[in-house]
PDB file of C-alpha atoms in Angstrom:
ATOM      1  CA  UNK A 216       0.000   0.000   0.000  1.00 59.00           C
ATOM      2  CA  UNK A 217       1.316   3.450  -0.923  1.00 66.00           C
ATOM      3  CA  UNK A 218       1.772   5.688   2.097  1.00 78.00           C
ATOM      4  CA  UNK A 219       3.563   8.656   0.523  1.00 84.00           C
ATOM      5  CA  UNK A 220       2.621  10.621  -2.574  1.00 86.00           C
ATOM      6  CA  UNK A 221       4.410  13.451  -4.346  1.00 89.00           C
ATOM      7  CA  UNK A 222       1.917  15.375  -6.452  1.00 86.00           C
ATOM      8  CA  UNK A 223       1.821  18.486  -8.582  1.00 88.00           C
ATOM      9  CA  UNK A 224      -1.119  20.655  -9.515  1.00 86.00           C
ATOM     10  CA  UNK A 225      -2.092  24.142 -10.578  1.00 86.00           C
ATOM     11  CA  UNK A 226      -2.439  25.061  -6.905  1.00 88.00           C
ATOM     12  CA  UNK A 227      -1.392  23.372  -3.632  1.00 88.00           C
ATOM     13  CA  UNK A 228      -5.049  22.649  -2.922  1.00 91.00           C
ATOM     14  CA  UNK A 229      -5.448  20.879  -6.247  1.00 91.00           C
ATOM     15  CA  UNK A 230      -2.295  18.827  -5.695  1.00 89.00           C
ATOM     16  CA  UNK A 231      -3.387  17.881  -2.168  1.00 91.00           C
ATOM     17  CA  UNK A 232      -6.825  16.809  -3.370  1.00 91.00           C
ATOM     18  CA  UNK A 233      -5.271  14.590  -6.047  1.00 89.00           C
ATOM     19  CA  UNK A 234      -2.887  13.017  -3.539  1.00 88.00           C
ATOM     20  CA  UNK A 235      -5.694  12.318  -1.073  1.00 89.00           C
ATOM     21  CA  UNK A 236      -7.664  10.578  -3.809  1.00 90.00           C
ATOM     22  CA  UNK A 237      -4.704   8.335  -4.620  1.00 87.00           C
ATOM     23  CA  UNK A 238      -4.177   7.517  -0.943  1.00 84.00           C
ATOM     24  CA  UNK A 239      -7.909   7.070  -0.343  1.00 84.00           C
ATOM     25  CA  UNK A 240      -7.516   9.255   2.724  1.00 84.00           C
ATOM     26  CA  UNK A 241      -8.753  12.461   4.312  1.00 87.00           C
ATOM     27  CA  UNK A 242      -6.676  15.375   5.535  1.00 87.00           C
ATOM     28  CA  UNK A 243      -7.002  14.038   9.084  1.00 86.00           C
ATOM     29  CA  UNK A 244      -5.244  10.844   7.996  1.00 85.00           C
ATOM     30  CA  UNK A 245      -2.152  12.489   6.547  1.00 88.00           C
ATOM     31  CA  UNK A 246       0.703  14.927   7.011  1.00 89.00           C
ATOM     32  CA  UNK A 247       1.001  17.532   4.247  1.00 91.00           C
ATOM     33  CA  UNK A 248       4.172  19.279   3.157  1.00 92.00           C
ATOM     34  CA  UNK A 249       3.947  22.022   0.517  1.00 91.00           C
ATOM     35  CA  UNK A 250       7.276  21.748  -1.271  1.00 90.00           C
ATOM     36  CA  UNK A 251       6.539  24.484  -3.778  1.00 89.00           C
ATOM     37  CA  UNK A 252       3.396  26.668  -3.767  1.00 87.00           C
ATOM     38  CA  UNK A 253       3.827  27.181  -7.496  1.00 84.00           C
ATOM     39  CA  UNK A 254       3.414  30.361  -9.528  1.00 82.00           C
ATOM     40  CA  UNK A 255       0.785  31.477 -12.026  1.00 78.00           C
ATOM     41  CA  UNK A 256       3.272  33.047 -14.398  1.00 65.00           C
ATOM     42  CA  UNK A 257       2.984  36.199 -16.463  1.00 59.00           C
ATOM     43  CA  UNK A 258       1.381  36.848 -19.813  1.00 61.00           C
ATOM     44  CA  UNK A 259       0.038  33.663 -21.413  1.00 59.00           C
ATOM     45  CA  UNK A 260       1.218  31.776 -18.306  1.00 57.00           C
ATOM     46  CA  UNK A 261       4.857  32.094 -19.255  1.00 66.00           C
ATOM     47  CA  UNK A 262       7.251  31.526 -16.373  1.00 64.00           C
ATOM     48  CA  UNK A 263       4.636  29.757 -14.273  1.00 75.00           C
ATOM     49  CA  UNK A 264       5.263  26.523 -12.438  1.00 86.00           C
ATOM     50  CA  UNK A 265       3.013  23.924 -10.836  1.00 88.00           C
ATOM     51  CA  UNK A 266       2.600  23.566  -7.106  1.00 87.00           C
ATOM     52  CA  UNK A 267       4.197  20.487  -5.542  1.00 92.00           C
ATOM     53  CA  UNK A 268       3.160  18.767  -2.333  1.00 91.00           C
ATOM     54  CA  UNK A 269       4.191  15.671  -0.425  1.00 93.00           C
ATOM     55  CA  UNK A 270       1.345  13.893   1.353  1.00 91.00           C
ATOM     56  CA  UNK A 271       2.243  11.134   3.824  1.00 90.00           C
ATOM     57  CA  UNK A 272      -0.226   8.887   5.553  1.00 85.00           C
ATOM     58  CA  UNK A 273       0.042   9.150   9.345  1.00 83.00           C
ATOM     59  CA  UNK A 274       1.242   5.992  11.039  1.00 81.00           C
ATOM     60  CA  UNK A 275      -1.661   3.914  12.333  1.00 84.00           C
ATOM     61  CA  UNK A 276      -0.480   0.783  14.186  1.00 88.00           C
ATOM     62  CA  UNK A 277      -3.891  -0.898  14.004  1.00 89.00           C
ATOM     63  CA  UNK A 278      -4.251  -0.352  10.262  1.00 87.00           C
ATOM     64  CA  UNK A 279      -0.636  -1.378   9.674  1.00 88.00           C
ATOM     65  CA  UNK A 280      -1.163  -4.633  11.568  1.00 92.00           C
ATOM     66  CA  UNK A 281      -4.424  -5.437   9.783  1.00 92.00           C
ATOM     67  CA  UNK A 282      -2.970  -4.783   6.329  1.00 90.00           C
ATOM     68  CA  UNK A 283       0.101  -6.896   7.058  1.00 93.00           C
ATOM     69  CA  UNK A 284      -1.953  -9.826   8.338  1.00 95.00           C
ATOM     70  CA  UNK A 285      -4.358  -9.553   5.410  1.00 94.00           C
ATOM     71  CA  UNK A 286      -1.469  -9.760   2.916  1.00 93.00           C
ATOM     72  CA  UNK A 287       0.064 -12.779   4.649  1.00 95.00           C
ATOM     73  CA  UNK A 288      -3.210 -14.684   4.998  1.00 95.00           C
ATOM     74  CA  UNK A 289      -4.093 -14.026   1.365  1.00 94.00           C
ATOM     75  CA  UNK A 290      -0.703 -15.452   0.390  1.00 94.00           C
ATOM     76  CA  UNK A 291      -1.595 -18.520   2.492  1.00 94.00           C
ATOM     77  CA  UNK A 292      -4.843 -18.900   0.541  1.00 93.00           C
ATOM     78  CA  UNK A 293      -7.013 -17.912   3.499  1.00 93.00           C
ATOM     79  CA  UNK A 294      -9.987 -15.570   3.394  1.00 92.00           C
ATOM     80  CA  UNK A 295     -10.305 -13.929   6.796  1.00 94.00           C
ATOM     81  CA  UNK A 296     -11.981 -11.164   8.717  1.00 95.00           C
ATOM     82  CA  UNK A 297      -9.635  -9.227  10.983  1.00 95.00           C
ATOM     83  CA  UNK A 298     -10.817  -7.472  14.111  1.00 94.00           C
ATOM     84  CA  UNK A 299      -8.252  -5.277  15.841  1.00 92.00           C
ATOM     85  CA  UNK A 300      -8.501  -3.096  18.925  1.00 90.00           C
ATOM     86  CA  UNK A 301      -5.906  -0.891  20.547  1.00 89.00           C
ATOM     87  CA  UNK A 302      -5.539  -0.494  24.292  1.00 87.00           C
ATOM     88  CA  UNK A 303      -2.670   1.828  25.117  1.00 84.00           C
ATOM     89  CA  UNK A 304       0.424   0.006  23.800  1.00 86.00           C
ATOM     90  CA  UNK A 305      -1.331  -3.314  23.192  1.00 88.00           C
ATOM     91  CA  UNK A 306      -2.943  -4.370  19.923  1.00 92.00           C
ATOM     92  CA  UNK A 307      -5.370  -7.253  20.327  1.00 93.00           C
ATOM     93  CA  UNK A 308      -6.107  -8.832  16.974  1.00 96.00           C
ATOM     94  CA  UNK A 309      -8.557 -11.648  16.292  1.00 96.00           C
ATOM     95  CA  UNK A 310      -8.691 -13.421  12.945  1.00 96.00           C
ATOM     96  CA  UNK A 311     -11.880 -15.204  11.858  1.00 95.00           C
ATOM     97  CA  UNK A 312     -12.243 -17.529   8.919  1.00 92.00           C
ATOM     98  CA  UNK A 313     -12.297 -21.109   7.717  1.00 91.00           C
ATOM     99  CA  UNK A 314      -9.383 -23.538   8.065  1.00 90.00           C
ATOM    100  CA  UNK A 315      -7.854 -21.572  10.928  1.00 93.00           C
ATOM    101  CA  UNK A 316      -5.935 -24.681  11.896  1.00 92.00           C
ATOM    102  CA  UNK A 317      -3.566 -23.742   9.076  1.00 93.00           C
ATOM    103  CA  UNK A 318      -3.026 -20.347  10.653  1.00 94.00           C
ATOM    104  CA  UNK A 319      -2.485 -21.812  14.109  1.00 94.00           C
ATOM    105  CA  UNK A 320      -0.025 -24.482  13.045  1.00 92.00           C
ATOM    106  CA  UNK A 321       1.543 -27.150  15.248  1.00 86.00           C
ATOM    107  CA  UNK A 322       1.357 -26.011  18.878  1.00 81.00           C
ATOM    108  CA  UNK A 323       0.605 -22.508  17.642  1.00 87.00           C
ATOM    109  CA  UNK A 324       3.928 -22.179  15.817  1.00 87.00           C
ATOM    110  CA  UNK A 325       2.467 -20.524  12.718  1.00 93.00           C
ATOM    111  CA  UNK A 326       0.306 -18.168  14.767  1.00 93.00           C
ATOM    112  CA  UNK A 327       3.310 -17.233  16.915  1.00 89.00           C
ATOM    113  CA  UNK A 328       5.429 -16.619  13.818  1.00 90.00           C
ATOM    114  CA  UNK A 329       2.777 -14.359  12.287  1.00 94.00           C
ATOM    115  CA  UNK A 330       2.402 -12.546  15.606  1.00 92.00           C
ATOM    116  CA  UNK A 331       6.176 -12.008  15.704  1.00 89.00           C
ATOM    117  CA  UNK A 332       6.288 -10.703  12.130  1.00 93.00           C
ATOM    118  CA  UNK A 333       3.307  -8.437  12.774  1.00 93.00           C
ATOM    119  CA  UNK A 334       5.146  -6.980  15.756  1.00 91.00           C
ATOM    120  CA  UNK A 335       8.077  -6.232  13.455  1.00 90.00           C
ATOM    121  CA  UNK A 336       5.789  -4.626  10.882  1.00 89.00           C
ATOM    122  CA  UNK A 337       4.114  -2.428  13.500  1.00 90.00           C
ATOM    123  CA  UNK A 338       7.317  -1.489  15.301  1.00 88.00           C
ATOM    124  CA  UNK A 339       8.991  -0.613  12.023  1.00 78.00           C
ATOM    125  CA  UNK A 340      11.589   1.687  13.607  1.00 63.00           C
ATOM    126  CA  UNK A 341      13.028  -1.253  15.523  1.00 61.00           C
ATOM    127  CA  UNK A 342      12.077   0.077  18.950  1.00 59.00           C
ATOM    128  CA  UNK A 343       9.134  -1.903  20.383  1.00 68.00           C
ATOM    129  CA  UNK A 344       6.354   0.560  21.150  1.00 84.00           C
ATOM    130  CA  UNK A 345       3.392  -1.731  20.606  1.00 85.00           C
ATOM    131  CA  UNK A 346       2.809  -5.329  21.606  1.00 88.00           C
ATOM    132  CA  UNK A 347       0.685  -7.334  19.184  1.00 91.00           C
ATOM    133  CA  UNK A 348      -1.340 -10.251  20.546  1.00 91.00           C
ATOM    134  CA  UNK A 349      -2.746 -12.301  17.677  1.00 94.00           C
ATOM    135  CA  UNK A 350      -5.466 -14.882  18.206  1.00 95.00           C
ATOM    136  CA  UNK A 351      -7.964 -17.030  16.343  1.00 95.00           C
ATOM    137  CA  UNK A 352     -10.671 -19.418  17.567  1.00 93.00           C
ATOM    138  CA  UNK A 353      -9.758 -18.583  21.193  1.00 93.00           C
ATOM    139  CA  UNK A 354      -6.492 -20.461  20.727  1.00 94.00           C
ATOM    140  CA  UNK A 355      -4.644 -18.219  23.177  1.00 90.00           C
ATOM    141  CA  UNK A 356      -7.153 -18.915  25.954  1.00 91.00           C
ATOM    142  CA  UNK A 357      -7.101 -22.638  25.300  1.00 92.00           C
ATOM    143  CA  UNK A 358      -3.316 -22.638  25.119  1.00 91.00           C
ATOM    144  CA  UNK A 359      -3.091 -20.622  28.334  1.00 92.00           C
ATOM    145  CA  UNK A 360      -5.235 -23.173  30.153  1.00 95.00           C
ATOM    146  CA  UNK A 361      -3.006 -25.955  28.828  1.00 94.00           C
ATOM    147  CA  UNK A 362       0.161 -24.147  29.951  1.00 95.00           C
ATOM    148  CA  UNK A 363      -1.267 -23.414  33.384  1.00 96.00           C
ATOM    149  CA  UNK A 364      -2.017 -27.104  33.874  1.00 96.00           C
ATOM    150  CA  UNK A 365       1.437 -28.032  32.555  1.00 96.00           C
ATOM    151  CA  UNK A 366       3.114 -25.597  34.936  1.00 96.00           C
ATOM    152  CA  UNK A 367       1.362 -27.039  37.989  1.00 96.00           C
ATOM    153  CA  UNK A 368       2.089 -30.620  36.932  1.00 96.00           C
ATOM    154  CA  UNK A 369       5.764 -29.956  36.299  1.00 96.00           C
ATOM    155  CA  UNK A 370       6.090 -28.036  39.559  1.00 96.00           C
ATOM    156  CA  UNK A 371       4.838 -31.102  41.399  1.00 96.00           C
ATOM    157  CA  UNK A 372       7.308 -33.248  39.470  1.00 96.00           C
ATOM    158  CA  UNK A 373      10.216 -30.956  40.371  1.00 96.00           C
ATOM    159  CA  UNK A 374       9.297 -31.126  44.048  1.00 94.00           C
ATOM    160  CA  UNK A 375       9.158 -34.918  43.834  1.00 94.00           C
ATOM    161  CA  UNK A 376      12.412 -35.550  41.967  1.00 94.00           C
ATOM    162  CA  UNK A 377      14.280 -32.517  43.353  1.00 93.00           C
ATOM    163  CA  UNK A 378      15.783 -31.827  39.939  1.00 94.00           C
ATOM    164  CA  UNK A 379      15.243 -28.980  37.439  1.00 95.00           C
ATOM    165  CA  UNK A 380      12.899 -29.525  34.495  1.00 96.00           C
ATOM    166  CA  UNK A 381      13.398 -27.812  31.136  1.00 96.00           C
ATOM    167  CA  UNK A 382      10.293 -26.939  29.162  1.00 95.00           C
ATOM    168  CA  UNK A 383      10.106 -26.811  25.379  1.00 92.00           C
ATOM    169  CA  UNK A 384      11.013 -23.515  23.655  1.00 90.00           C
ATOM    170  CA  UNK A 385       8.176 -21.005  23.926  1.00 86.00           C
ATOM    171  CA  UNK A 386       7.364 -17.466  22.934  1.00 82.00           C
ATOM    172  CA  UNK A 387       7.899 -14.695  25.458  1.00 82.00           C
ATOM    173  CA  UNK A 388       4.147 -14.525  25.979  1.00 80.00           C
ATOM    174  CA  UNK A 389       3.906 -18.222  26.843  1.00 88.00           C
ATOM    175  CA  UNK A 390       6.992 -18.139  29.067  1.00 93.00           C
ATOM    176  CA  UNK A 391       5.365 -15.287  30.944  1.00 92.00           C
ATOM    177  CA  UNK A 392       2.339 -17.488  31.603  1.00 94.00           C
ATOM    178  CA  UNK A 393       4.527 -20.184  33.198  1.00 96.00           C
ATOM    179  CA  UNK A 394       6.372 -17.653  35.341  1.00 96.00           C
ATOM    180  CA  UNK A 395       3.124 -15.998  36.453  1.00 95.00           C
ATOM    181  CA  UNK A 396       1.367 -19.253  37.359  1.00 95.00           C
ATOM    182  CA  UNK A 397       4.213 -20.368  39.634  1.00 96.00           C
ATOM    183  CA  UNK A 398       5.364 -17.048  41.029  1.00 94.00           C
ATOM    184  CA  UNK A 399       3.494 -17.487  44.331  1.00 92.00           C
ATOM    185  CA  UNK A 400       4.887 -20.948  45.009  1.00 93.00           C
ATOM    186  CA  UNK A 401       7.782 -20.179  47.349  1.00 92.00           C
ATOM    187  CA  UNK A 402       9.206 -23.698  47.020  1.00 93.00           C
ATOM    188  CA  UNK A 403       9.668 -23.302  43.256  1.00 94.00           C
ATOM    189  CA  UNK A 404      11.822 -20.992  41.147  1.00 94.00           C
ATOM    190  CA  UNK A 405      11.427 -20.376  37.409  1.00 96.00           C
ATOM    191  CA  UNK A 406      13.721 -18.651  34.978  1.00 95.00           C
ATOM    192  CA  UNK A 407      14.283 -18.477  31.226  1.00 95.00           C
ATOM    193  CA  UNK A 408      17.453 -19.432  29.437  1.00 94.00           C
ATOM    194  CA  UNK A 409      18.690 -19.779  25.866  1.00 92.00           C
ATOM    195  CA  UNK A 410      18.378 -17.540  22.844  1.00 90.00           C
ATOM    196  CA  UNK A 411      15.329 -16.866  20.701  1.00 82.00           C
ATOM    197  CA  UNK A 412      13.632 -18.746  19.143  1.00 78.00           C
ATOM    198  CA  UNK A 413      14.883 -21.545  21.427  1.00 87.00           C
ATOM    199  CA  UNK A 414      14.520 -19.707  24.718  1.00 90.00           C
ATOM    200  CA  UNK A 415      12.733 -21.845  27.287  1.00 95.00           C
ATOM    201  CA  UNK A 416      11.618 -21.931  30.912  1.00 96.00           C
ATOM    202  CA  UNK A 417      13.423 -23.894  33.596  1.00 97.00           C
ATOM    203  CA  UNK A 418      11.514 -24.941  36.724  1.00 96.00           C
ATOM    204  CA  UNK A 419      13.622 -25.801  39.740  1.00 95.00           C
ATOM    205  CA  UNK A 420      13.353 -25.893  43.501  1.00 94.00           C
ATOM    206  CA  UNK A 421      13.900 -22.639  45.339  1.00 87.00           C
ATOM    207  CA  UNK A 422      17.147 -22.259  47.233  1.00 75.00           C
ATOM    208  CA  UNK A 423      16.773 -22.528  50.988  1.00 62.00           C
TER     209      UNK A 423
END
């Protein structure tokens, strides 16, 4: 999608109107720079020059995320409806459609990968300002319940065998769930180790 248009016209207003049409935007959606106001010229218009403007669409994290996801899902052969809401620095995005198992992937790997790439697309300057949480068919809730049960079961195992247990590599979001579930158990300690995308949680007994 084009986000920046350079346009000329007889007047700045004419050039701006043409640029807005091409961007399918309103003046509230864009930043406008008048590079050259132009000149009418003298007799018979001699010496005149057109006005030139640069119209740039304002950055909208929600729209950016939705457009990125739409492009990726279309490339995957999926027809989806995307619902996105912004709450401060969090973007909650839900994708609805058929064959969402393809989008979820094994243990949510595809969904996590798309969530990661969407975060990159939204935080295009490289500095994370927004956190994208991508979901479909309530997978995140179901996965959270599974992880909570896993955390409690493994905590009991650690207490029984008195040895650390390494979990499978998980996203930061899922690791946070494990840490949060067990944070009030004073007999257990959790920490993450390894490098992305292989970073994982370790559950061990707390030092006395």
